[in-house]
Coordinates of C-alpha atoms and ligand atoms in Angstrom, one line a residue:
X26 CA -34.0 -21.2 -79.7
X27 CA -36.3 -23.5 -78.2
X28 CA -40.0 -23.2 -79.0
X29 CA -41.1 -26.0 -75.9
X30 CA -44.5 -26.1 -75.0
X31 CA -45.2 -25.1 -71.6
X32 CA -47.8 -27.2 -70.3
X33 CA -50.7 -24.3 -68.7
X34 CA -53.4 -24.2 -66.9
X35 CA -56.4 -22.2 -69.2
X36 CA -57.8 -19.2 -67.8
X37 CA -61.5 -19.6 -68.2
X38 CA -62.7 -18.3 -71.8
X39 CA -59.0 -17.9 -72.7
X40 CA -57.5 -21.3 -74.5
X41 CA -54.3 -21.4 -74.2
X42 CA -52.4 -22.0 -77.5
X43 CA -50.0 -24.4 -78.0
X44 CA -46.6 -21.9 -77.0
X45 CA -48.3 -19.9 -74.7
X46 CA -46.2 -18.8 -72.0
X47 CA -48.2 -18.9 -68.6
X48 CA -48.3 -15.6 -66.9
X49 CA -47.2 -14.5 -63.4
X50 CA -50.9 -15.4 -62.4
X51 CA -51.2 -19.0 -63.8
X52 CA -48.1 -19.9 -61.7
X53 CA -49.1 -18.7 -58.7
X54 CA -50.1 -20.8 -56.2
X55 CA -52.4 -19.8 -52.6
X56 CA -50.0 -19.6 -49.7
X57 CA -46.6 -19.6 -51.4
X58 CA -44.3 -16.6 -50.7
X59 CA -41.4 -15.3 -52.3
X60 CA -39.6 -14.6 -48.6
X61 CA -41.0 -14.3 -45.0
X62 CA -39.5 -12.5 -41.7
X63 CA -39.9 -13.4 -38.4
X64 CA -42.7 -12.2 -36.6
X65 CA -41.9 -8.7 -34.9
X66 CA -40.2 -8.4 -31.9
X67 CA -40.9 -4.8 -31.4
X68 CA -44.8 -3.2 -30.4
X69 CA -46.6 -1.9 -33.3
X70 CA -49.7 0.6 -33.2
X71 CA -52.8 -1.2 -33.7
X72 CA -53.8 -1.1 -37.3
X73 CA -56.6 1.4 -36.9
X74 CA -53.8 4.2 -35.4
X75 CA -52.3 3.7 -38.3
X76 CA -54.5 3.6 -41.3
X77 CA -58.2 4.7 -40.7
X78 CA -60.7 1.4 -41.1
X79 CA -62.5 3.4 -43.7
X80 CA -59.6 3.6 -46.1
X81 CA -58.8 -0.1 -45.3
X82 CA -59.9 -2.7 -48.3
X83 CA -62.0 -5.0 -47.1
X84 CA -60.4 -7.8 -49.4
X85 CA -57.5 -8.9 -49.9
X86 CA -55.3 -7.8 -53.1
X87 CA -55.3 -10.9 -55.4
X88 CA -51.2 -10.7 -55.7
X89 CA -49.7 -13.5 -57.4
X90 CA -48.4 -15.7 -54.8
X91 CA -44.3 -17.3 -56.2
X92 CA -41.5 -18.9 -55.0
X93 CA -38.5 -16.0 -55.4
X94 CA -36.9 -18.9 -57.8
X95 CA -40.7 -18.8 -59.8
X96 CA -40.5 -15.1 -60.1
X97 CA -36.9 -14.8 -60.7
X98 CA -37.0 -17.5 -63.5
X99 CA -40.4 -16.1 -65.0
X100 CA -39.5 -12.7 -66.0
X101 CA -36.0 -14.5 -67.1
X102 CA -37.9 -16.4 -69.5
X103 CA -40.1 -13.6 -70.8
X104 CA -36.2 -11.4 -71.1
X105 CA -35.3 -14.1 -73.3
X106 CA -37.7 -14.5 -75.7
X107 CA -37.6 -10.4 -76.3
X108 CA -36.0 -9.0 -78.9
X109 CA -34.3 -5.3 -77.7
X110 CA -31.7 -3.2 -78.2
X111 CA -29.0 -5.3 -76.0
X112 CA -30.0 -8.2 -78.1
X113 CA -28.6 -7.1 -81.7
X114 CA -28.9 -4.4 -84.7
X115 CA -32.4 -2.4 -84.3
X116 CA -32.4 0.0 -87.2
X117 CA -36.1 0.8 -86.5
X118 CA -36.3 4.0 -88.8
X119 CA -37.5 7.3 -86.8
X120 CA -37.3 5.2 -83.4
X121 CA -33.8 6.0 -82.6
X122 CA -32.8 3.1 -81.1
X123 CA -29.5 3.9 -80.0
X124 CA -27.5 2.0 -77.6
X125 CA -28.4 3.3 -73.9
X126 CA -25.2 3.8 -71.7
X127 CA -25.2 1.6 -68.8
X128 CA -23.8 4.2 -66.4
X129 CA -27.2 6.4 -67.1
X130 CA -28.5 3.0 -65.0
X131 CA -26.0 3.4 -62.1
X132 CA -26.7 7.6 -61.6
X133 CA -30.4 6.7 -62.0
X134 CA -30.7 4.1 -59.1
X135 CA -28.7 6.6 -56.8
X136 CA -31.2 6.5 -53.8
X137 CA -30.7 10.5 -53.3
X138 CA -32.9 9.9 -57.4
X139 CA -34.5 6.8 -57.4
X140 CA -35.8 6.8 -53.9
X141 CA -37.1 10.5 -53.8
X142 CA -40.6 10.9 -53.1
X143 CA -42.4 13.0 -55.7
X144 CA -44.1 14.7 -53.1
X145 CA -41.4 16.2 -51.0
X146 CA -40.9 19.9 -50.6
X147 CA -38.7 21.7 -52.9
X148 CA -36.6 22.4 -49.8
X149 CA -35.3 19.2 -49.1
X150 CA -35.1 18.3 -53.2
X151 CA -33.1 20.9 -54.1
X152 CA -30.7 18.5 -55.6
X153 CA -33.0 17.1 -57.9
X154 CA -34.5 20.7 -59.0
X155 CA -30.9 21.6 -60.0
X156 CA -30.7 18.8 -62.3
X157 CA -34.2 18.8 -63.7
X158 CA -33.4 23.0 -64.0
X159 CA -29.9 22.1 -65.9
X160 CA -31.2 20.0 -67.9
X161 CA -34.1 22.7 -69.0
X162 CA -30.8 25.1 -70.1
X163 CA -29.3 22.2 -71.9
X164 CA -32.4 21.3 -74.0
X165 CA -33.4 25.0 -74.4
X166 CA -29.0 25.4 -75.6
X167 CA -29.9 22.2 -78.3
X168 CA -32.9 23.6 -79.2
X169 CA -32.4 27.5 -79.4
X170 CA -35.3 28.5 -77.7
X171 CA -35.1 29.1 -74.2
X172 CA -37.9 28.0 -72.2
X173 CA -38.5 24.8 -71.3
X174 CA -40.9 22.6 -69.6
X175 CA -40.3 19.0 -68.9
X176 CA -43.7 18.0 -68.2
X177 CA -44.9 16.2 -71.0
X178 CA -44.2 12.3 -70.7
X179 CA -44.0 11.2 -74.3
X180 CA -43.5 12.8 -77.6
X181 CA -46.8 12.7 -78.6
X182 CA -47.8 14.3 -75.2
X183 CA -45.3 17.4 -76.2
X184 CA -47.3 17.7 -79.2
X185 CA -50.1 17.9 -77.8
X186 CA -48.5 20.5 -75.1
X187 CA -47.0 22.5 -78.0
X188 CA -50.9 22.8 -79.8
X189 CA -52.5 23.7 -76.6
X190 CA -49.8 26.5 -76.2
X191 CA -50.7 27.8 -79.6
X192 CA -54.2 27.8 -78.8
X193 CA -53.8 29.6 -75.8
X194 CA -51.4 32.0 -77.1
X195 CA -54.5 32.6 -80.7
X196 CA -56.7 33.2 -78.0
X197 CA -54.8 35.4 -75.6
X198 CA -54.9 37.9 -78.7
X199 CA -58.5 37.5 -79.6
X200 CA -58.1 34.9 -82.4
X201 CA -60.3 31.8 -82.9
X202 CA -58.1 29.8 -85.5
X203 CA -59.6 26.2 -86.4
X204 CA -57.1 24.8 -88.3
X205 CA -53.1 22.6 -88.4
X206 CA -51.1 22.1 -91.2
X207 CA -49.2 18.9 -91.3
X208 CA -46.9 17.6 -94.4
X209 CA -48.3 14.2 -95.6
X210 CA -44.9 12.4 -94.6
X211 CA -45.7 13.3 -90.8
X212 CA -45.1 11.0 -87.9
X213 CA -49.0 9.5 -87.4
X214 CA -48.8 11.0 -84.2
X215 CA -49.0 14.9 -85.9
X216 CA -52.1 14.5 -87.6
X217 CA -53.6 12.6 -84.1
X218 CA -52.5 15.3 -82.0
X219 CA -54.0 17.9 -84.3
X220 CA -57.3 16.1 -83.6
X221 CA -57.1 15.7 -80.2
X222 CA -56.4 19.4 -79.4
X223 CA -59.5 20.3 -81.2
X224 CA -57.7 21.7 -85.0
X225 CA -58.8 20.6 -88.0
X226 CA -56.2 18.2 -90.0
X227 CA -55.0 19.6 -93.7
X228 CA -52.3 18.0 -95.6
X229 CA -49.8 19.9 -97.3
X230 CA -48.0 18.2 -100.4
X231 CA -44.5 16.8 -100.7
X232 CA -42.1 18.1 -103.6
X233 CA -39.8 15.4 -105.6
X234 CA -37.1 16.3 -103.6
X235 CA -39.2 14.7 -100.4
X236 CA -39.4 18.7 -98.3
X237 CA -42.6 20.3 -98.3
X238 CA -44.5 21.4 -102.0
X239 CA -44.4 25.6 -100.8
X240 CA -46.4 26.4 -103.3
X241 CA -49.3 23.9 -102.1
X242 CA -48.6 25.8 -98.6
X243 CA -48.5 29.0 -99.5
X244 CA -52.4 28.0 -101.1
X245 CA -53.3 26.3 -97.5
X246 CA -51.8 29.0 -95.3
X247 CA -54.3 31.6 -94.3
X248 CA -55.7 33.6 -91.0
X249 CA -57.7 30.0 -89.8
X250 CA -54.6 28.2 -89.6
X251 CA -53.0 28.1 -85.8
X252 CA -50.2 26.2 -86.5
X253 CA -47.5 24.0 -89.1
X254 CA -46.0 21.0 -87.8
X255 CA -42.8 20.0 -89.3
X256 CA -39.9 17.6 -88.5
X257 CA -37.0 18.5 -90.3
X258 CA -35.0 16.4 -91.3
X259 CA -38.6 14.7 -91.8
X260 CA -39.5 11.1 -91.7
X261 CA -37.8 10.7 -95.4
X262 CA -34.7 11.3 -93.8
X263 CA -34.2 15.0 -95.8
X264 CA -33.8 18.2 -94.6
X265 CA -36.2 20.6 -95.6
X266 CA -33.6 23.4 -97.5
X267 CA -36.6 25.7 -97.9
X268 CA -37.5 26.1 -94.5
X269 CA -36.4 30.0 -94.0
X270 CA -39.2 30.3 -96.9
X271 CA -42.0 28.3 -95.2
X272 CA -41.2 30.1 -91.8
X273 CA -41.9 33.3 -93.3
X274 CA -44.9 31.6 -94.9
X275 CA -46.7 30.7 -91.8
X276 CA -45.6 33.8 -89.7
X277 CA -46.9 35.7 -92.0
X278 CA -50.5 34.4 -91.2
X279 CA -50.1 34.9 -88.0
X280 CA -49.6 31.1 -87.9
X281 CA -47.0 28.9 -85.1
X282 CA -44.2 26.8 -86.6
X283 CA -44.0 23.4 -84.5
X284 CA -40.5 21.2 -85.1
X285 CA -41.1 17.3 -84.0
X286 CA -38.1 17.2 -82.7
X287 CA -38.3 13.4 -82.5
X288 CA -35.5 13.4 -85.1
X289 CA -33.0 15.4 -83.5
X290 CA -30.3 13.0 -83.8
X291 CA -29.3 14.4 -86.9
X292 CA -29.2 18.1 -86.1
X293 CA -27.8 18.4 -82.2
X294 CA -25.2 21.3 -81.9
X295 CA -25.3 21.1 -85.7
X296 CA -28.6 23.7 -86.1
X297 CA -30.8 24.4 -84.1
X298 CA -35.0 24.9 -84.2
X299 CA -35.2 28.5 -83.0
X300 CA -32.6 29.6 -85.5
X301 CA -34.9 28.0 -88.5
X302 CA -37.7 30.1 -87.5
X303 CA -39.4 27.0 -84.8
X304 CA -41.4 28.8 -82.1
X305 CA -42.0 25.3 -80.3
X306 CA -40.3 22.2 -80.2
X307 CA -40.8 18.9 -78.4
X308 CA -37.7 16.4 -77.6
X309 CA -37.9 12.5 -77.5
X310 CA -35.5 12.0 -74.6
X311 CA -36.2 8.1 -75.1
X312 CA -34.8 8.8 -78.7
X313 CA -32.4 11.2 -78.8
X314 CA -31.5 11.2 -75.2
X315 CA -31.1 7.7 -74.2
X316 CA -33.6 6.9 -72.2
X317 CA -34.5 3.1 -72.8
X318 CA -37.9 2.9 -74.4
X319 CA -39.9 0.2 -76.3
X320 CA -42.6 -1.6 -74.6
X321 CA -44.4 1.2 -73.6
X322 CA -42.4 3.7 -72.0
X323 CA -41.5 5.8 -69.4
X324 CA -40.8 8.1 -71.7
X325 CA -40.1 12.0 -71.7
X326 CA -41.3 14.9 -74.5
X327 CA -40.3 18.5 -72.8
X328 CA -41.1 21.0 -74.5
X329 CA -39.0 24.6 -75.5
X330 CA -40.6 27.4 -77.2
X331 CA -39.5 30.6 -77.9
X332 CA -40.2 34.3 -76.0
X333 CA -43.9 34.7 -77.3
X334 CA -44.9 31.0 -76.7
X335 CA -43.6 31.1 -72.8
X336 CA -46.0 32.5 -70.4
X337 CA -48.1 29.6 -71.6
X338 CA -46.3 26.5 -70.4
X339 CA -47.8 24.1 -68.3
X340 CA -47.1 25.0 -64.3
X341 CA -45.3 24.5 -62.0
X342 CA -42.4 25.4 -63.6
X343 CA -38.7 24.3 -62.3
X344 CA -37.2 28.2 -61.9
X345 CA -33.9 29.0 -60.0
X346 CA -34.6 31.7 -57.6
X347 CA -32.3 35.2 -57.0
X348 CA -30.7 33.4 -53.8
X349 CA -29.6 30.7 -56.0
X350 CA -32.3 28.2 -54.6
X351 CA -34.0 26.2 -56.8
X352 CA -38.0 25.6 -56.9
X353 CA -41.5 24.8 -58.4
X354 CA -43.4 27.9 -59.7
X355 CA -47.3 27.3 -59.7
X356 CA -48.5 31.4 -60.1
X357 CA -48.2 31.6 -64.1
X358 CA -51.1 33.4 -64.9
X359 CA -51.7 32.5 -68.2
X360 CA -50.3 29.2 -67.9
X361 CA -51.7 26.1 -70.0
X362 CA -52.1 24.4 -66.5
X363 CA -50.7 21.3 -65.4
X364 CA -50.6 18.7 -68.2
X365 CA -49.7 15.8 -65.6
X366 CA -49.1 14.2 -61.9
X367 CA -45.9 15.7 -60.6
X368 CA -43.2 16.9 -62.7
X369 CA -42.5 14.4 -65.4
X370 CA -40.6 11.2 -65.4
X371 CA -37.5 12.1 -63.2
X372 CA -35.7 8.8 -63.8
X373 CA -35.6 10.1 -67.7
X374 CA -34.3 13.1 -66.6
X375 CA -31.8 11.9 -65.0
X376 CA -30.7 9.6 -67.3
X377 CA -30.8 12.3 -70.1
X378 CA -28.9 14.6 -67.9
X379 CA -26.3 12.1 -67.4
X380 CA -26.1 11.4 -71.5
X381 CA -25.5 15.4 -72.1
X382 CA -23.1 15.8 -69.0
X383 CA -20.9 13.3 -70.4
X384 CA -20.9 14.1 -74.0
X385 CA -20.8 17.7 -73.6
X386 CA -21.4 20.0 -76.1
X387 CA -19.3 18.7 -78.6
X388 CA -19.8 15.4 -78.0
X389 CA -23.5 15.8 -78.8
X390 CA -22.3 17.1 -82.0
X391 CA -20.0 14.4 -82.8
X392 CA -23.0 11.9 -81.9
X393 CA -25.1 13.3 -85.0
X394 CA -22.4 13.6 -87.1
X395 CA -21.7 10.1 -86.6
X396 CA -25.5 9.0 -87.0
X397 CA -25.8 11.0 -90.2
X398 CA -22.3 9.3 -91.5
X399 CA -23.5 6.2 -90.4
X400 CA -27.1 6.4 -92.6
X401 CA -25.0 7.5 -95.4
X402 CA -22.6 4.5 -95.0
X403 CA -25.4 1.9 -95.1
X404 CA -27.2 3.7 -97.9
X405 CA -24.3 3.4 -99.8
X406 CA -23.5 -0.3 -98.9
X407 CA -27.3 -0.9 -100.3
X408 CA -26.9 1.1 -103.6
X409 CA -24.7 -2.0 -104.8
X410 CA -26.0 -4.2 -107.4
X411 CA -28.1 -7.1 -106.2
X412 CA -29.6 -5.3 -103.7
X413 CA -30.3 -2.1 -105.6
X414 CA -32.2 -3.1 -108.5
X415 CA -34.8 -4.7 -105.7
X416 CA -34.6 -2.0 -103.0
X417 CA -34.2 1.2 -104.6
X418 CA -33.7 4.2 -102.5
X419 CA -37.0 6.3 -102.5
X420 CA -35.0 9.9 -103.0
X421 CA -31.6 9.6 -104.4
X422 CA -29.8 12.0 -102.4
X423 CA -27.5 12.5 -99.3
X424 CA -29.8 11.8 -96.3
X425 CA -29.7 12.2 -92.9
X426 CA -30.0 10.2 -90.1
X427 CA -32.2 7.4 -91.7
X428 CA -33.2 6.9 -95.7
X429 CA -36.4 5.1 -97.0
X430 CA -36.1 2.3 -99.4
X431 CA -38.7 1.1 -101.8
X432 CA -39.7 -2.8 -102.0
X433 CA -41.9 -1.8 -105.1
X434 CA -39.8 -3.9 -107.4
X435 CA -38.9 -6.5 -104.9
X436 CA -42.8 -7.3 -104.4
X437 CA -42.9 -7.2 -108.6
X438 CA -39.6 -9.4 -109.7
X439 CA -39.0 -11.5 -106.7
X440 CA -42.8 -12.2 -105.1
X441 CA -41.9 -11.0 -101.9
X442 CA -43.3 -8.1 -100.1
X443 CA -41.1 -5.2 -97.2
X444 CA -42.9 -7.1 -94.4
X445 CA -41.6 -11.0 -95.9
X446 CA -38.2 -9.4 -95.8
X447 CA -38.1 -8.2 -92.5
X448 CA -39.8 -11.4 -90.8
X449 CA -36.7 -12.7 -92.9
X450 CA -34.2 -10.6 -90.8
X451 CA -35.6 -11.5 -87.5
X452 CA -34.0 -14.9 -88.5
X453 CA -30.5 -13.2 -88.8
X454 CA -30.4 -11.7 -85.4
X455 CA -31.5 -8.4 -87.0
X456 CA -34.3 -6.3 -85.6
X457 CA -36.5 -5.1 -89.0
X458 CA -36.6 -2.0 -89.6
X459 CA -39.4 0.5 -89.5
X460 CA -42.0 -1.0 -92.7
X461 CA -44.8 0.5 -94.7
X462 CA -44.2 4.0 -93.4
X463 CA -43.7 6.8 -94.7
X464 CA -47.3 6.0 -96.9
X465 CA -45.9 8.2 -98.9
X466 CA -43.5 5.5 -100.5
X467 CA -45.0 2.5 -101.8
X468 CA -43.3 -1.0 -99.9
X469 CA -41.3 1.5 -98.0
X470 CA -38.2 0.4 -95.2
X471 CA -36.8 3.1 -93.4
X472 CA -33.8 2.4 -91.7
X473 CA -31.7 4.4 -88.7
X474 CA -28.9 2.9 -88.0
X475 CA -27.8 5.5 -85.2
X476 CA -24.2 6.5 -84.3
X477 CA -24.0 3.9 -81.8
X478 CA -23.6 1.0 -84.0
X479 CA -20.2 -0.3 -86.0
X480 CA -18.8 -0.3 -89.4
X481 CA -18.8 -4.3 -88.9
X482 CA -22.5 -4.3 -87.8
X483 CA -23.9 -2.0 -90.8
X484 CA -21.6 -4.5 -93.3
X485 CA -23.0 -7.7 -92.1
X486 CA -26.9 -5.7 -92.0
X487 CA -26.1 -5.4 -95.9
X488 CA -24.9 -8.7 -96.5
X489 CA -28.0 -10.1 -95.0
X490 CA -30.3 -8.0 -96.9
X491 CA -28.0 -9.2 -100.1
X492 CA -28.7 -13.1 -99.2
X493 CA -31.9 -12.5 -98.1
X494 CA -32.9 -11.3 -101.6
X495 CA -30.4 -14.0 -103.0
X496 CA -32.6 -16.7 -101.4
X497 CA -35.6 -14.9 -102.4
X498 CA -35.0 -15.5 -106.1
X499 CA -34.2 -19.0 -105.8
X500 CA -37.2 -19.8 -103.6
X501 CA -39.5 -17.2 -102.1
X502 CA -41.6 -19.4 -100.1
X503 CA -38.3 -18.9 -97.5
X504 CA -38.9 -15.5 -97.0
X505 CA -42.8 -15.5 -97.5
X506 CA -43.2 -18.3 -94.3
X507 CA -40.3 -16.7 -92.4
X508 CA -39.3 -16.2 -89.0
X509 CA -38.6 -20.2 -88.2
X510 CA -36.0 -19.1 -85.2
X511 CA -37.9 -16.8 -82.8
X512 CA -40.2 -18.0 -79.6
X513 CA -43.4 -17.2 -81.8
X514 CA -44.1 -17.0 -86.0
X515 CA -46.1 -14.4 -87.6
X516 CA -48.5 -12.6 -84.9
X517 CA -51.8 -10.5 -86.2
X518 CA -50.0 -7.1 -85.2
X519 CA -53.1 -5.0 -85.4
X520 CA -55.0 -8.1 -82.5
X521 CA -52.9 -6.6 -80.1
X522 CA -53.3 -3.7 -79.9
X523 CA -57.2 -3.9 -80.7
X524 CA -57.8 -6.6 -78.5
X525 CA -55.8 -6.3 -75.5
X526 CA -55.9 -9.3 -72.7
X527 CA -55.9 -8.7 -69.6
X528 CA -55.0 -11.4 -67.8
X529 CA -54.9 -10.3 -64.4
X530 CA -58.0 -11.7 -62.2
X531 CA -59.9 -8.8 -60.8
Ligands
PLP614 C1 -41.5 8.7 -82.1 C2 -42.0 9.8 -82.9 C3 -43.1 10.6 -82.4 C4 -43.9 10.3 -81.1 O1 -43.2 10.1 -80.0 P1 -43.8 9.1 -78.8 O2 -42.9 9.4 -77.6 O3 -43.8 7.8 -79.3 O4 -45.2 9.6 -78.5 C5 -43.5 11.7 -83.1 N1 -42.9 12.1 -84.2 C6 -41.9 11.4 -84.7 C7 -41.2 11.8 -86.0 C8 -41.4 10.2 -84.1 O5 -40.4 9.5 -84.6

């Protein structure tokens, strides 16, 4: 791949470095236009008929102003220098990235779905209602709890719905509970969430077997705590066998159970939430479900809860009424409230309905059997000598849909660290996967291959992880200066996200 440099104009304060790619707003250009129309043939109300001068901006928008062949060719070049899930392997561990069906792209841009306005009457949407309301009975079938609200736009946004649901319901009966219990190999999003809704964090242990240390819960669990949040299978990749014991644990406090459901794909039509004791659970319908997502989103993270949990939800719910119709309920008295604009993301609805009407029941099954097959496959490939005496599994049992590996002795006998490695895979045509999480595990990998992916494409994964540690012990300066073949080197990951630039003139 070509690293050119593009020559650039600098934005003032901003120097442009040497293979920075200009944005939309460098290239544009005052008076250039992508298309133009005749002038109109046909009388139009003056402008003040039409929009009142008072809600009129005074100035124009500064719009990037592009040739169609600029803008086409721009956002072409950016696709290309991108590394997603239509590009090669992604076995991002706990991200799910699983390949997204292309026909969920053809039902979606449907203009009776993608041109709906999100303010028309339930009347005249009644098509959409009835899939947004099938879709609620298919997650509530998967999950085992019945009521569902698809509000929430991300996973971390159903965790925070599924904490201020708990609080409501603690207070609805007079309690004042201050506390949430999260296992130390949560998601980072659990213990955030906890704080954000107001709880108190406290950690609970982890037992050699990687489920939750019940004794260290059963000393934690008391009257102040509102709520445990669990995934199970966790982020370790192993199901929690003791989790009919730790349900009874924290109902017998008086306490919630919460299941991150982000990890579904190892459990749906196999078991379900409600039937471990869960009384909420959120969905990741850009993981499980096939929604695309990296970059940022749009993303969906509905919630279902069991009978106690459900005159809490957030309104208006999507209910079908006695005459068959289908509508938007706003008088839930002790409703949560509205956790967002409209109803959710529709277009991940859609494409989520689309992925459970075409597998079916059974087909959903077969898609987690296959995922959990598929992690067992590749952990076996990596137990073979070579690889194994350098990347250990962390727990050496069956997993589930993804396993953690340790680069402990990798870092110790070959001088390379988990994040040399996976900048060393990026040169393969292999997206890393997820690195230095769970904390838990020191020099951890965790890898999910999903169901989607072939036996070819998990055998060559574990022949490049075999050469790359090969290399490594010849030379490891390779791996330590590594990528060489992508459109940029090594990036300071925690700069972007901490200092954001926003490059659009204001
Ligand atoms: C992805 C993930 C989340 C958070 O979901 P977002 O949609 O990114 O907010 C929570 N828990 C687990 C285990 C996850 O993998």
């Amino acid at each position: 791949m070509s690293t050119s440099t593009v020559p650039s104009t600098p934005i003032e304060g901003l120097p442009m470095q040497r293979d920075e790619v200009k944005t939309i707003y460098q290239r544009s250009v005052e008076g250039r236009r992508a298309f133009s129309a005749p002038p109109l043939d046909v009388p139009v109300k003056p402008l003040d008929e039409l929009i009142p001068a008072k809600l009129r901006r005074t100035t124009a928008a500064k719009l990037p102003q592009v040739s169609e062949p600029e803008i086409v060719r721009h956002y072409n070049r950016l696709s290309k220098r991108n590394f997603d899930l239509d590009t090669g392997f992604y076995p991002l561990g706990s991200c799910t990235m699983k390949h997204n069906p292309k026909l969920h792209e053809r039902v979606a841009g449907l203009p009776g779905n993608a041109r709906l306005h999100p303010l028309q009457d339930p009347e005249r949407a009644q098509g959409a209602l009835e899939l947004m309301h099938g879709l609620q009975v298919a997650l509530g079938e998967v999950a085992g709890m019945p009521h569902v609200s698809l509000q929430p736009s991300a996973g971390s946004h159903g965790e925070l719905a599924g904490l201020l649901v708990t609080r409501a319901y603690h207070e609805d009966r007079g309690e004042q509970r201050t506390k949430v219990l999260t296992p130390d190999t949560a998601h980072g999003t659990n213990p955030a969430t906890v704080t954000m809704a107001g709880y108190e964090v406290v950690k609970v242990g982890t037992n050699p077997d990687g489920g939750v240390d019940v004794d260290d819960l059963r000393a934690k669990a008391d009257e102040s705590v509102a709520c445990l949040m669990l995934t199970n299978p966790n982020t370790l990749g192993v199901f929690d066998a003791n989790i009919e014991e730790i349900a009874s644990i924290v109902h017998g406090v008086g306490a919630t159970l919460y299941y991150d459901g982000a990890n579904l794909n190892a459990i749906m039509g196999i078991t379900r939430p409600g039937d471990m004791g869960f009384d909420i659970v959120h969905f990741n319908l850009h993981k499980s479900f096939t929604q695309p997502h990296g970059g940022g989103g749009p993303g969906a993270g509905p919630i279902a809860v069991s009978e106690r949990i459900a005159p809490y939800l957030p309104t208006p719910q999507v209910v079908k009424r006695d005459d068959g119709s289908f509508d938007l309920e706003h008088d839930i008295p002790k409703s949560i409230g509205k956790l967002r604009g409209f109803q959710g993301n529709y277009g991940v609805f859609v494409r989520s309905y689309a992925y459970i009407r075409s597998l079916g029941a059974e087909g959903l099954r077969e898609a987690s059997e296959v995922a959990v097959l598929n992690a067992n496959y590749l952990l076996a490939l990596l137990r073979r000598a070579g690889v194994a005496e350098y990347l250990p599994a962390a727990f050496d049992r069956i997993c589930m849909h993804e396993f953690v590996l340790s680069g402990a002795p990798m870092k110790r006998d070959l001088g390379i660290r988990t994040l040399d490695l996976a900048k060393r895979l990026l040169d393969h045509g292999v997206h890393p996967p997820t690195v230095y999480f769970p904390l838990l595990v020191d020099e951890a990998l965790l890898l999910e291959p999903t169901e989607t992916e072939t036996k070819e494409t998990l055998d060559h994964f574990a022949d490049v992880i075999a050469e790359i540690l090969a290399e490594a012990k010849g030379d490891p300066e390779i791996a330590r200066n590594a990528p060489y073949t992508t459109p940029v080197r090594r990036l300071d990951e925690a700069g972007a996200a901490k200092r954001p630039v926003i490059r659009q003139p204001l």
